[in-house]
Amino acid sequence: MGIDTVRTTTADEAADRRREQRGWYFYDWACSVYSTSVLTVFLGPYLTSVAKAAADADGYVHPLGVPVRAGSFFAYSVSLSVIVAVVVMPLVGAAADRTGRKKPLLGAAAYLGAAATTGMFFLHGDRYLLGGALLIVANAAQSVAMMLYNSYLPQIAPPEERDAVSSRGWAFGYAAGALVLVVNLVLYLAHDSFGVSETMAVRICLASAGLWWGAFTLVPLRRLRDRRSAIREATAPGLRQLVATVRDMRRHPLTLAFLLAYLIYNDGIQTVISQASVYGSEELGLEQSTLIGAVLLVQVLAVAGALAMGRLARTYGAKRTILGSLVAWTVTLGAGYFLPAGAPAGFFALAAAIGLVLGGSQALSRSLFSHLVPPGKEAEYFSAYEMSDRGMSWLGPLLFGITYQLTGSYRDAIISLVIFFVVGFVLLARVPIRRAIGDAGNPVPAKI
């Protein structure tokens, strides 16, 4: 084979890889609208109002005969969806690795979630059970699909490209979330001008997220390709498969050490995201429009933050960049503790700081973990990663709630979350990443 032929083959392979990567980005573009518009902004308050409409005189609804306070129904539905996802993800991940057919499983999970989200258009009146069922299906399907989506990263990007590719994926997701949220907010805030009620505007916003999710999922399904796996192990039932996955991970203790560090600092990140609006409304006395504007600002700046931190990783390595982001999270919480009440400018500054470190810390954590996964075990190991991301983030809210209960101060509650970033920093700093990558059987990049 001549030199020109080798160069042509290499160029063709690089072009195919770039095409597949661009298709991969578009799944983040497709599904992030669900996380932003549905989970973060619209569904919680709306489903709670529907549950309250169905409640008895004491404020309780009775799904399957169990008394549940209407105000807690949304939170319980989210928790149940996490339990479903924790059982299903290891099973689907192992099947994907065993068969090498990730794409049909990704498509099935994505369209199940998109269909459930689109079905939220029919959530009105006192149909709280319908809303809870659709939320459980959509949220669990989103978790399963994200696990499969993440597991493509080691296959579509060589080690030296993963930080940049992962960061671009997150940037695509935040850009889509911001774009659709702007359109939704225009419809919601000016619903009278469009001749629809506030309730109908919310239903349209919910359903449009499902339609967006389904439409843009076509791009990755056309461009991603399956790779046959050498692994032909039998797939165990859900919980047994989870135990088998954890047992296999014990053979790679440094991978587990990174996952533990990620579990802790990501718990802090997720708690800040979920509780920032509570802090803004209850402690700082800010209006709903200010809080929604802050959510939008986070989405916009997270695009720039993800790309910028991806570039920093090329110079300083992913591990050092993540450690730097944890310092930035700690400083941001400290500044938030001293924010004066009734000052939206300070809250917007806090939202800007969160946006700049949010996307990058998540994107680089994903790409760093991809180096620690043994070849052929991508989906199975990313099921554990996804459970750390979605299924284990309960300590932070618990600490936040206990601190507020003991002190009566949301300022004390928000500053208590610093412990997650400090402990996560210490644990991550102690992980010898280069050795961990080698132990997993992967090539070690020049910068990591």
CSV table of C-alpha atoms in Angstrom, one decimal:
chain,number,residue,atom,x,y,z
A,1,MET,CA,0.0,0.0,0.0
A,2,GLY,CA,1.5,3.4,-1.0
A,3,ILE,CA,1.9,6.4,1.2
A,4,ASP,CA,-0.8,8.3,-0.7
A,5,THR,CA,-3.3,5.4,-0.2
A,6,VAL,CA,-2.5,5.4,3.5
A,7,ARG,CA,-3.0,9.1,3.8
A,8,THR,CA,-6.3,8.8,1.9
A,9,THR,CA,-7.5,6.0,4.2
A,10,THR,CA,-6.5,8.0,7.3
A,11,ALA,CA,-8.3,11.1,6.0
A,12,ASP,CA,-11.4,9.1,5.2
A,13,GLU,CA,-11.4,7.6,8.7
A,14,ALA,CA,-11.0,11.0,10.3
A,15,ALA,CA,-13.9,12.4,8.1
A,16,ASP,CA,-16.1,9.4,9.1
A,17,ARG,CA,-15.2,10.0,12.8
A,18,ARG,CA,-16.1,13.7,12.6
A,19,ARG,CA,-19.4,12.9,11.0
A,20,GLU,CA,-20.3,10.4,13.7
A,21,GLN,CA,-19.2,12.9,16.4
A,22,ARG,CA,-21.5,15.5,14.9
A,23,GLY,CA,-24.4,13.1,15.0
A,24,TRP,CA,-23.5,12.2,18.6
A,25,TYR,CA,-23.7,15.9,19.6
A,26,PHE,CA,-27.2,16.1,18.3
A,27,TYR,CA,-28.6,13.7,20.9
A,28,ASP,CA,-27.7,16.2,23.6
A,29,TRP,CA,-29.4,18.8,21.4
A,30,ALA,CA,-32.4,16.6,21.3
A,31,CYS,CA,-32.9,15.5,24.9
A,32,SER,CA,-31.6,18.5,26.9
A,33,VAL,CA,-34.8,20.4,26.2
A,34,TYR,CA,-36.6,17.8,28.4
A,35,SER,CA,-34.3,18.5,31.3
A,36,THR,CA,-34.5,22.2,31.0
A,37,SER,CA,-38.1,23.1,30.0
A,38,VAL,CA,-39.9,20.1,31.5
A,39,LEU,CA,-38.1,19.0,34.7
A,40,THR,CA,-36.4,22.3,35.7
A,41,VAL,CA,-39.1,24.9,34.8
A,42,PHE,CA,-42.6,23.8,34.0
A,43,LEU,CA,-43.6,20.3,35.2
A,44,GLY,CA,-43.0,20.5,38.9
A,45,PRO,CA,-45.3,23.4,39.6
A,46,TYR,CA,-47.9,22.3,37.1
A,47,LEU,CA,-48.1,18.7,38.2
A,48,THR,CA,-48.3,19.9,41.8
A,49,SER,CA,-51.3,22.1,40.9
A,50,VAL,CA,-53.0,19.2,39.1
A,51,ALA,CA,-52.4,17.0,42.2
A,52,LYS,CA,-53.8,19.7,44.5
A,53,ALA,CA,-56.9,19.9,42.3
A,54,ALA,CA,-57.5,16.1,42.9
A,55,ALA,CA,-56.7,16.3,46.6
A,56,ASP,CA,-59.2,15.6,49.4
A,57,ALA,CA,-60.1,18.1,52.0
A,58,ASP,CA,-56.9,17.3,54.0
A,59,GLY,CA,-54.7,18.0,50.9
A,60,TYR,CA,-53.9,14.3,50.2
A,61,VAL,CA,-54.2,12.3,47.0
A,62,HIS,CA,-54.4,8.5,47.1
A,63,PRO,CA,-52.4,6.8,44.3
A,64,LEU,CA,-53.0,3.0,44.6
A,65,GLY,CA,-54.7,3.8,48.0
A,66,VAL,CA,-51.6,5.3,49.5
A,67,PRO,CA,-52.2,8.7,51.1
A,68,VAL,CA,-49.7,11.2,49.7
A,69,ARG,CA,-49.6,15.0,50.3
A,70,ALA,CA,-50.3,16.7,47.0
A,71,GLY,CA,-47.3,19.0,47.4
A,72,SER,CA,-45.0,15.9,47.6
A,73,PHE,CA,-46.4,14.0,44.6
A,74,PHE,CA,-44.0,15.4,42.1
A,75,ALA,CA,-40.9,14.7,44.2
A,76,TYR,CA,-42.1,11.1,44.9
A,77,SER,CA,-42.7,10.6,41.2
A,78,VAL,CA,-39.2,11.7,40.4
A,79,SER,CA,-37.8,9.4,43.1
A,80,LEU,CA,-39.8,6.4,41.8
A,81,SER,CA,-38.5,7.1,38.3
A,82,VAL,CA,-34.9,7.0,39.6
A,83,ILE,CA,-35.6,3.6,41.2
A,84,VAL,CA,-36.9,2.3,37.9
A,85,ALA,CA,-33.9,3.6,36.1
A,86,VAL,CA,-31.5,2.1,38.6
A,87,VAL,CA,-33.0,-1.3,38.0
A,88,VAL,CA,-33.2,-1.0,34.2
A,89,MET,CA,-29.9,0.7,33.4
A,90,PRO,CA,-27.4,-2.1,34.3
A,91,LEU,CA,-29.6,-4.6,32.4
A,92,VAL,CA,-29.8,-2.5,29.2
A,93,GLY,CA,-26.1,-1.6,29.5
A,94,ALA,CA,-25.0,-5.2,29.8
A,95,ALA,CA,-27.2,-6.1,26.8
A,96,ALA,CA,-25.8,-3.3,24.7
A,97,ASP,CA,-22.2,-4.4,25.4
A,98,ARG,CA,-23.0,-8.1,24.9
A,99,THR,CA,-24.8,-7.6,21.5
A,100,GLY,CA,-23.0,-4.5,20.3
A,101,ARG,CA,-26.4,-3.1,19.3
A,102,LYS,CA,-26.5,0.2,21.2
A,103,LYS,CA,-28.3,2.2,18.5
A,104,PRO,CA,-31.7,0.3,18.5
A,105,LEU,CA,-31.7,0.4,22.4
A,106,LEU,CA,-30.9,4.1,22.3
A,107,GLY,CA,-33.7,4.7,19.8
A,108,ALA,CA,-36.2,2.7,21.9
A,109,ALA,CA,-35.3,4.6,25.1
A,110,ALA,CA,-35.3,8.0,23.4
A,111,TYR,CA,-38.7,7.5,21.7
A,112,LEU,CA,-40.3,6.1,24.7
A,113,GLY,CA,-39.2,9.2,26.7
A,114,ALA,CA,-40.2,11.5,23.9
A,115,ALA,CA,-43.6,9.9,23.5
A,116,ALA,CA,-44.3,10.1,27.3
A,117,THR,CA,-43.2,13.8,27.3
A,118,THR,CA,-45.4,14.6,24.3
A,119,GLY,CA,-48.3,12.9,26.1
A,120,MET,CA,-48.1,15.4,28.9
A,121,PHE,CA,-50.2,17.6,26.6
A,122,PHE,CA,-53.2,15.6,28.0
A,123,LEU,CA,-52.2,16.4,31.6
A,124,HIS,CA,-54.9,18.7,32.9
A,125,GLY,CA,-57.8,18.9,35.4
A,126,ASP,CA,-57.3,16.3,38.1
A,127,ARG,CA,-55.3,13.7,36.1
A,128,TYR,CA,-52.4,13.6,38.5
A,129,LEU,CA,-51.9,9.8,38.1
A,130,LEU,CA,-51.4,10.3,34.3
A,131,GLY,CA,-48.9,13.0,35.0
A,132,GLY,CA,-47.0,10.8,37.5
A,133,ALA,CA,-47.0,7.8,35.2
A,134,LEU,CA,-45.7,9.9,32.2
A,135,LEU,CA,-43.0,11.5,34.4
A,136,ILE,CA,-41.8,8.1,35.6
A,137,VAL,CA,-41.6,6.7,32.1
A,138,ALA,CA,-40.0,9.9,30.6
A,139,ASN,CA,-37.4,10.3,33.4
A,140,ALA,CA,-36.4,6.6,33.5
A,141,ALA,CA,-36.2,6.5,29.7
A,142,GLN,CA,-34.0,9.6,29.7
A,143,SER,CA,-31.6,8.1,32.1
A,144,VAL,CA,-31.3,4.9,30.1
A,145,ALA,CA,-30.9,6.8,26.8
A,146,MET,CA,-28.2,9.0,28.4
A,147,MET,CA,-26.3,6.0,29.6
A,148,LEU,CA,-26.2,4.5,26.1
A,149,TYR,CA,-25.4,7.9,24.6
A,150,ASN,CA,-22.5,8.5,27.0
A,151,SER,CA,-21.1,5.0,26.3
A,152,TYR,CA,-20.5,5.9,22.7
A,153,LEU,CA,-17.8,8.5,23.7
A,154,PRO,CA,-14.9,6.0,24.0
A,155,GLN,CA,-15.8,4.6,20.6
A,156,ILE,CA,-16.2,7.8,18.5
A,157,ALA,CA,-13.3,9.8,19.9
A,158,PRO,CA,-9.7,8.8,20.4
A,159,PRO,CA,-8.2,9.6,23.8
A,160,GLU,CA,-6.7,13.0,22.8
A,161,GLU,CA,-10.1,14.2,21.4
A,162,ARG,CA,-12.5,13.1,24.2
A,163,ASP,CA,-12.4,16.3,26.4
A,164,ALA,CA,-13.2,18.5,23.4
A,165,VAL,CA,-15.9,16.1,22.0
A,166,SER,CA,-17.6,15.7,25.4
A,167,SER,CA,-17.5,19.5,26.0
A,168,ARG,CA,-19.1,20.2,22.6
A,169,GLY,CA,-21.8,17.7,23.4
A,170,TRP,CA,-22.7,19.5,26.6
A,171,ALA,CA,-22.5,22.8,24.8
A,172,PHE,CA,-25.0,21.6,22.2
A,173,GLY,CA,-27.4,20.5,24.9
A,174,TYR,CA,-27.2,23.8,26.8
A,175,ALA,CA,-27.7,25.7,23.6
A,176,ALA,CA,-30.8,23.8,22.7
A,177,GLY,CA,-32.1,24.1,26.3
A,178,ALA,CA,-31.7,27.9,26.2
A,179,LEU,CA,-33.2,28.3,22.7
A,180,VAL,CA,-36.4,26.3,23.4
A,181,LEU,CA,-36.7,27.8,26.9
A,182,VAL,CA,-36.8,31.3,25.3
A,183,VAL,CA,-39.6,30.3,23.0
A,184,ASN,CA,-41.5,28.6,25.8
A,185,LEU,CA,-41.2,31.6,28.0
A,186,VAL,CA,-42.5,33.9,25.3
A,187,LEU,CA,-45.5,31.7,24.9
A,188,TYR,CA,-46.0,31.3,28.7
A,189,LEU,CA,-45.6,35.0,29.6
A,190,ALA,CA,-47.6,36.3,26.7
A,191,HIS,CA,-50.2,33.5,26.4
A,192,ASP,CA,-53.1,35.9,26.3
A,193,SER,CA,-51.6,37.5,23.1
A,194,PHE,CA,-51.6,34.1,21.5
A,195,GLY,CA,-55.2,33.4,22.5
A,196,VAL,CA,-54.4,30.5,24.9
A,197,SER,CA,-54.9,30.1,28.6
A,198,GLU,CA,-51.9,29.8,31.0
A,199,THR,CA,-52.7,26.1,31.5
A,200,MET,CA,-52.8,25.4,27.7
A,201,ALA,CA,-49.5,27.3,27.3
A,202,VAL,CA,-47.8,25.0,29.9
A,203,ARG,CA,-49.2,21.9,28.2
A,204,ILE,CA,-47.9,23.1,24.8
A,205,CYS,CA,-44.5,23.8,26.3
A,206,LEU,CA,-44.4,20.3,27.8
A,207,ALA,CA,-45.5,18.6,24.6
A,208,SER,CA,-43.2,20.6,22.4
A,209,ALA,CA,-40.2,19.3,24.4
A,210,GLY,CA,-41.2,15.7,23.5
A,211,LEU,CA,-41.7,16.6,19.8
A,212,TRP,CA,-38.2,18.3,19.8
A,213,TRP,CA,-36.7,15.3,21.5
A,214,GLY,CA,-38.1,12.8,19.0
A,215,ALA,CA,-37.4,14.9,15.9
A,216,PHE,CA,-33.7,15.5,16.6
A,217,THR,CA,-33.0,12.0,17.8
A,218,LEU,CA,-33.2,11.1,14.1
A,219,VAL,CA,-29.8,12.7,13.5
A,220,PRO,CA,-27.8,10.5,15.9
A,221,LEU,CA,-29.7,7.4,14.8
A,222,ARG,CA,-28.7,8.0,11.2
A,223,ARG,CA,-25.0,8.8,11.9
A,224,LEU,CA,-24.0,6.7,14.9
A,225,ARG,CA,-23.0,3.1,14.0
A,226,ASP,CA,-22.9,-0.1,16.1
A,227,ARG,CA,-19.7,-2.0,16.7
A,228,ARG,CA,-19.8,-5.7,17.4
A,229,SER,CA,-18.5,-6.6,20.8
A,230,ALA,CA,-16.3,-9.6,21.7
A,231,ILE,CA,-18.2,-10.0,24.9
A,232,ARG,CA,-20.9,-12.7,24.9
A,233,GLU,CA,-21.7,-13.0,28.6
A,234,ALA,CA,-25.2,-13.8,29.6
A,235,THR,CA,-27.3,-10.9,30.9
A,236,ALA,CA,-28.7,-11.3,34.4
A,237,PRO,CA,-32.0,-9.8,35.6
A,238,GLY,CA,-31.9,-6.1,36.6
A,239,LEU,CA,-30.7,-6.1,40.3
A,240,ARG,CA,-28.5,-9.1,39.8
A,241,GLN,CA,-26.9,-7.4,36.8
A,242,LEU,CA,-26.3,-4.3,39.0
A,243,VAL,CA,-24.5,-6.5,41.5
A,244,ALA,CA,-22.5,-8.1,38.8
A,245,THR,CA,-21.4,-4.8,37.4
A,246,VAL,CA,-20.3,-3.5,40.8
A,247,ARG,CA,-18.4,-6.8,41.4
A,248,ASP,CA,-16.6,-6.4,38.1
A,249,MET,CA,-15.8,-2.8,38.9
A,250,ARG,CA,-14.0,-4.0,42.1
A,251,ARG,CA,-11.4,-5.4,39.8
A,252,HIS,CA,-10.6,-1.8,38.9
A,253,PRO,CA,-10.3,0.0,42.3
A,254,LEU,CA,-9.0,3.2,40.8
A,255,THR,CA,-12.0,3.5,38.5
A,256,LEU,CA,-14.2,3.0,41.6
A,257,ALA,CA,-12.1,5.7,43.4
A,258,PHE,CA,-12.8,8.2,40.7
A,259,LEU,CA,-16.5,7.2,40.6
A,260,LEU,CA,-16.7,7.8,44.4
A,261,ALA,CA,-15.2,11.3,44.0
A,262,TYR,CA,-17.5,12.1,41.2
A,263,LEU,CA,-20.5,10.8,43.2
A,264,ILE,CA,-19.7,13.2,46.0
A,265,TYR,CA,-18.9,16.4,44.1
A,266,ASN,CA,-21.7,15.8,41.6
A,267,ASP,CA,-24.1,15.4,44.5
A,268,GLY,CA,-23.1,19.0,45.5
A,269,ILE,CA,-23.6,20.2,41.9
A,270,GLN,CA,-27.0,18.7,41.5
A,271,THR,CA,-28.1,20.0,44.9
A,272,VAL,CA,-27.0,23.6,44.1
A,273,ILE,CA,-29.0,23.4,40.8
A,274,SER,CA,-32.1,22.1,42.4
A,275,GLN,CA,-32.1,24.3,45.5
A,276,ALA,CA,-30.8,27.6,44.0
A,277,SER,CA,-34.4,28.7,43.1
A,278,VAL,CA,-35.6,27.9,46.6
A,279,TYR,CA,-32.7,29.9,48.0
A,280,GLY,CA,-33.6,32.8,45.7
A,281,SER,CA,-37.3,32.8,46.4
A,282,GLU,CA,-37.3,32.0,50.1
A,283,GLU,CA,-34.1,33.6,51.4
A,284,LEU,CA,-33.6,36.5,48.9
A,285,GLY,CA,-37.3,37.2,48.2
A,286,LEU,CA,-36.9,37.2,44.4
A,287,GLU,CA,-39.8,37.0,42.0
A,288,GLN,CA,-40.5,34.0,39.7
A,289,SER,CA,-39.6,36.0,36.6
A,290,THR,CA,-36.1,36.7,38.1
A,291,LEU,CA,-35.6,33.0,38.9
A,292,ILE,CA,-36.6,31.9,35.4
A,293,GLY,CA,-34.3,34.5,33.9
A,294,ALA,CA,-31.5,33.1,36.0
A,295,VAL,CA,-32.2,29.6,34.7
A,296,LEU,CA,-32.0,30.9,31.2
A,297,LEU,CA,-28.7,32.7,32.0
A,298,VAL,CA,-27.2,29.5,33.3
A,299,GLN,CA,-28.2,27.7,30.1
A,300,VAL,CA,-26.6,30.3,27.9
A,301,LEU,CA,-23.3,30.7,29.8
A,302,ALA,CA,-23.0,26.9,30.3
A,303,VAL,CA,-22.4,26.7,26.5
A,304,ALA,CA,-19.4,29.0,26.7
A,305,GLY,CA,-18.2,27.5,30.0
A,306,ALA,CA,-18.2,23.9,28.6
A,307,LEU,CA,-16.2,25.0,25.5
A,308,ALA,CA,-13.8,27.1,27.5
A,309,MET,CA,-13.1,24.4,30.0
A,310,GLY,CA,-12.6,21.9,27.2
A,311,ARG,CA,-9.8,24.2,25.9
A,312,LEU,CA,-8.3,24.5,29.3
A,313,ALA,CA,-8.2,20.7,29.6
A,314,ARG,CA,-6.1,20.6,26.4
A,315,THR,CA,-3.5,22.7,28.2
A,316,TYR,CA,-3.7,21.6,31.8
A,317,GLY,CA,-5.4,18.2,31.6
A,318,ALA,CA,-8.9,17.2,32.5
A,319,LYS,CA,-8.2,16.3,36.1
A,320,ARG,CA,-6.6,19.7,36.9
A,321,THR,CA,-9.3,21.5,35.2
A,322,ILE,CA,-12.0,19.7,37.1
A,323,LEU,CA,-10.2,20.4,40.4
A,324,GLY,CA,-10.1,24.0,39.4
A,325,SER,CA,-13.8,24.0,38.8
A,326,LEU,CA,-14.4,22.5,42.2
A,327,VAL,CA,-12.5,25.4,43.7
A,328,ALA,CA,-14.7,27.8,41.7
A,329,TRP,CA,-17.9,26.0,42.9
A,330,THR,CA,-16.7,26.5,46.5
A,331,VAL,CA,-16.0,30.2,46.0
A,332,THR,CA,-19.4,30.6,44.3
A,333,LEU,CA,-21.2,29.1,47.3
A,334,GLY,CA,-19.3,31.4,49.6
A,335,ALA,CA,-20.3,34.4,47.6
A,336,GLY,CA,-23.9,33.2,47.6
A,337,TYR,CA,-24.0,33.0,51.4
A,338,PHE,CA,-23.4,36.8,51.5
A,339,LEU,CA,-25.9,37.8,48.8
A,340,PRO,CA,-28.2,40.6,50.2
A,341,ALA,CA,-31.9,39.9,50.0
A,342,GLY,CA,-33.9,41.6,47.3
A,343,ALA,CA,-30.9,42.1,45.1
A,344,PRO,CA,-31.5,40.4,41.7
A,345,ALA,CA,-28.2,41.6,40.3
A,346,GLY,CA,-26.3,39.6,42.8
A,347,PHE,CA,-28.4,36.5,42.1
A,348,PHE,CA,-27.8,36.9,38.4
A,349,ALA,CA,-24.0,37.2,39.1
A,350,LEU,CA,-24.3,33.9,41.1
A,351,ALA,CA,-26.2,32.3,38.2
A,352,ALA,CA,-23.5,33.5,35.8
A,353,ALA,CA,-20.7,31.9,37.9
A,354,ILE,CA,-22.7,28.6,38.1
A,355,GLY,CA,-23.3,28.6,34.3
A,356,LEU,CA,-19.6,29.1,33.6
A,357,VAL,CA,-18.4,26.1,35.7
A,358,LEU,CA,-21.5,23.8,35.3
A,359,GLY,CA,-21.1,22.5,31.8
A,360,GLY,CA,-17.4,22.2,31.9
A,361,SER,CA,-17.2,20.2,35.2
A,362,GLN,CA,-19.9,17.8,33.9
A,363,ALA,CA,-18.4,17.4,30.4
A,364,LEU,CA,-14.8,16.8,31.6
A,365,SER,CA,-16.0,14.3,34.3
A,366,ARG,CA,-17.7,12.3,31.5
A,367,SER,CA,-14.7,12.3,29.3
A,368,LEU,CA,-12.3,11.5,32.1
A,369,PHE,CA,-14.4,8.5,33.2
A,370,SER,CA,-14.4,7.3,29.6
A,371,HIS,CA,-10.7,6.7,29.9
A,372,LEU,CA,-11.2,4.5,33.0
A,373,VAL,CA,-13.7,2.1,31.3
A,374,PRO,CA,-12.3,-1.3,30.2
A,375,PRO,CA,-12.8,-1.9,26.5
A,376,GLY,CA,-16.0,-3.7,25.7
A,377,LYS,CA,-17.7,-2.7,29.0
A,378,GLU,CA,-18.7,0.9,27.9
A,379,ALA,CA,-22.4,0.7,28.4
A,380,GLU,CA,-22.3,-1.4,31.5
A,381,TYR,CA,-19.8,1.0,33.2
A,382,PHE,CA,-21.6,4.1,32.1
A,383,SER,CA,-24.8,2.7,33.7
A,384,ALA,CA,-23.0,2.9,37.0
A,385,TYR,CA,-21.8,6.4,36.1
A,386,GLU,CA,-25.3,7.5,35.1
A,387,MET,CA,-26.6,6.1,38.4
A,388,SER,CA,-24.0,8.3,40.2
A,389,ASP,CA,-25.2,11.2,38.2
A,390,ARG,CA,-29.0,10.7,38.6
A,391,GLY,CA,-29.7,8.0,41.1
A,392,MET,CA,-27.4,8.7,44.0
A,393,SER,CA,-27.8,12.5,44.4
A,394,TRP,CA,-29.8,12.4,47.6
A,395,LEU,CA,-27.2,13.3,50.3
A,396,GLY,CA,-27.0,16.9,49.2
A,397,PRO,CA,-30.7,17.6,49.4
A,398,LEU,CA,-30.9,15.7,52.7
A,399,LEU,CA,-28.0,17.9,54.2
A,400,PHE,CA,-29.6,21.0,52.8
A,401,GLY,CA,-33.0,20.1,54.4
A,402,ILE,CA,-31.5,19.1,57.8
A,403,THR,CA,-29.4,22.2,58.0
A,404,TYR,CA,-32.4,24.4,57.3
A,405,GLN,CA,-34.5,22.4,59.8
A,406,LEU,CA,-31.9,22.9,62.5
A,407,THR,CA,-31.0,26.5,61.8
A,408,GLY,CA,-34.0,28.0,60.1
A,409,SER,CA,-31.6,29.7,57.7
A,410,TYR,CA,-31.3,29.0,54.0
A,411,ARG,CA,-28.0,30.7,54.1
A,412,ASP,CA,-26.6,28.1,56.4
A,413,ALA,CA,-28.2,25.4,54.2
A,414,ILE,CA,-26.6,26.7,51.0
A,415,ILE,CA,-23.1,27.0,52.6
A,416,SER,CA,-23.3,23.5,54.1
A,417,LEU,CA,-23.0,22.2,50.5
A,418,VAL,CA,-19.3,23.3,50.4
A,419,ILE,CA,-18.4,20.0,52.1
A,420,PHE,CA,-19.3,18.1,48.9
A,421,PHE,CA,-16.9,20.1,46.8
A,422,VAL,CA,-14.1,20.0,49.5
A,423,VAL,CA,-14.4,16.2,50.0
A,424,GLY,CA,-14.8,15.6,46.2
A,425,PHE,CA,-11.7,17.7,45.6
A,426,VAL,CA,-9.6,15.7,48.1
A,427,LEU,CA,-10.8,12.3,46.8
A,428,LEU,CA,-10.2,13.3,43.1
A,429,ALA,CA,-6.8,14.7,43.8
A,430,ARG,CA,-5.8,11.4,45.4
A,431,VAL,CA,-6.7,9.3,42.3
A,432,PRO,CA,-3.6,8.5,40.1
A,433,ILE,CA,-5.4,9.0,36.8
A,434,ARG,CA,-2.6,7.8,34.5
A,435,ARG,CA,-2.2,4.6,36.4
A,436,ALA,CA,-6.0,4.1,36.5
A,437,ILE,CA,-6.2,4.5,32.7
A,438,GLY,CA,-3.4,1.9,32.3
A,439,ASP,CA,-5.0,-0.5,34.7
A,440,ALA,CA,-8.3,-0.3,32.7
A,441,GLY,CA,-6.4,-1.4,29.6
A,442,ASN,CA,-6.5,1.9,27.7
A,443,PRO,CA,-3.8,4.1,26.2
A,444,VAL,CA,-2.8,7.1,28.3
A,445,PRO,CA,-3.2,10.5,26.6
A,446,ALA,CA,-0.3,13.0,26.7
A,447,LYS,CA,-2.6,15.4,28.7
A,448,ILE,CA,-5.0,14.0,31.3
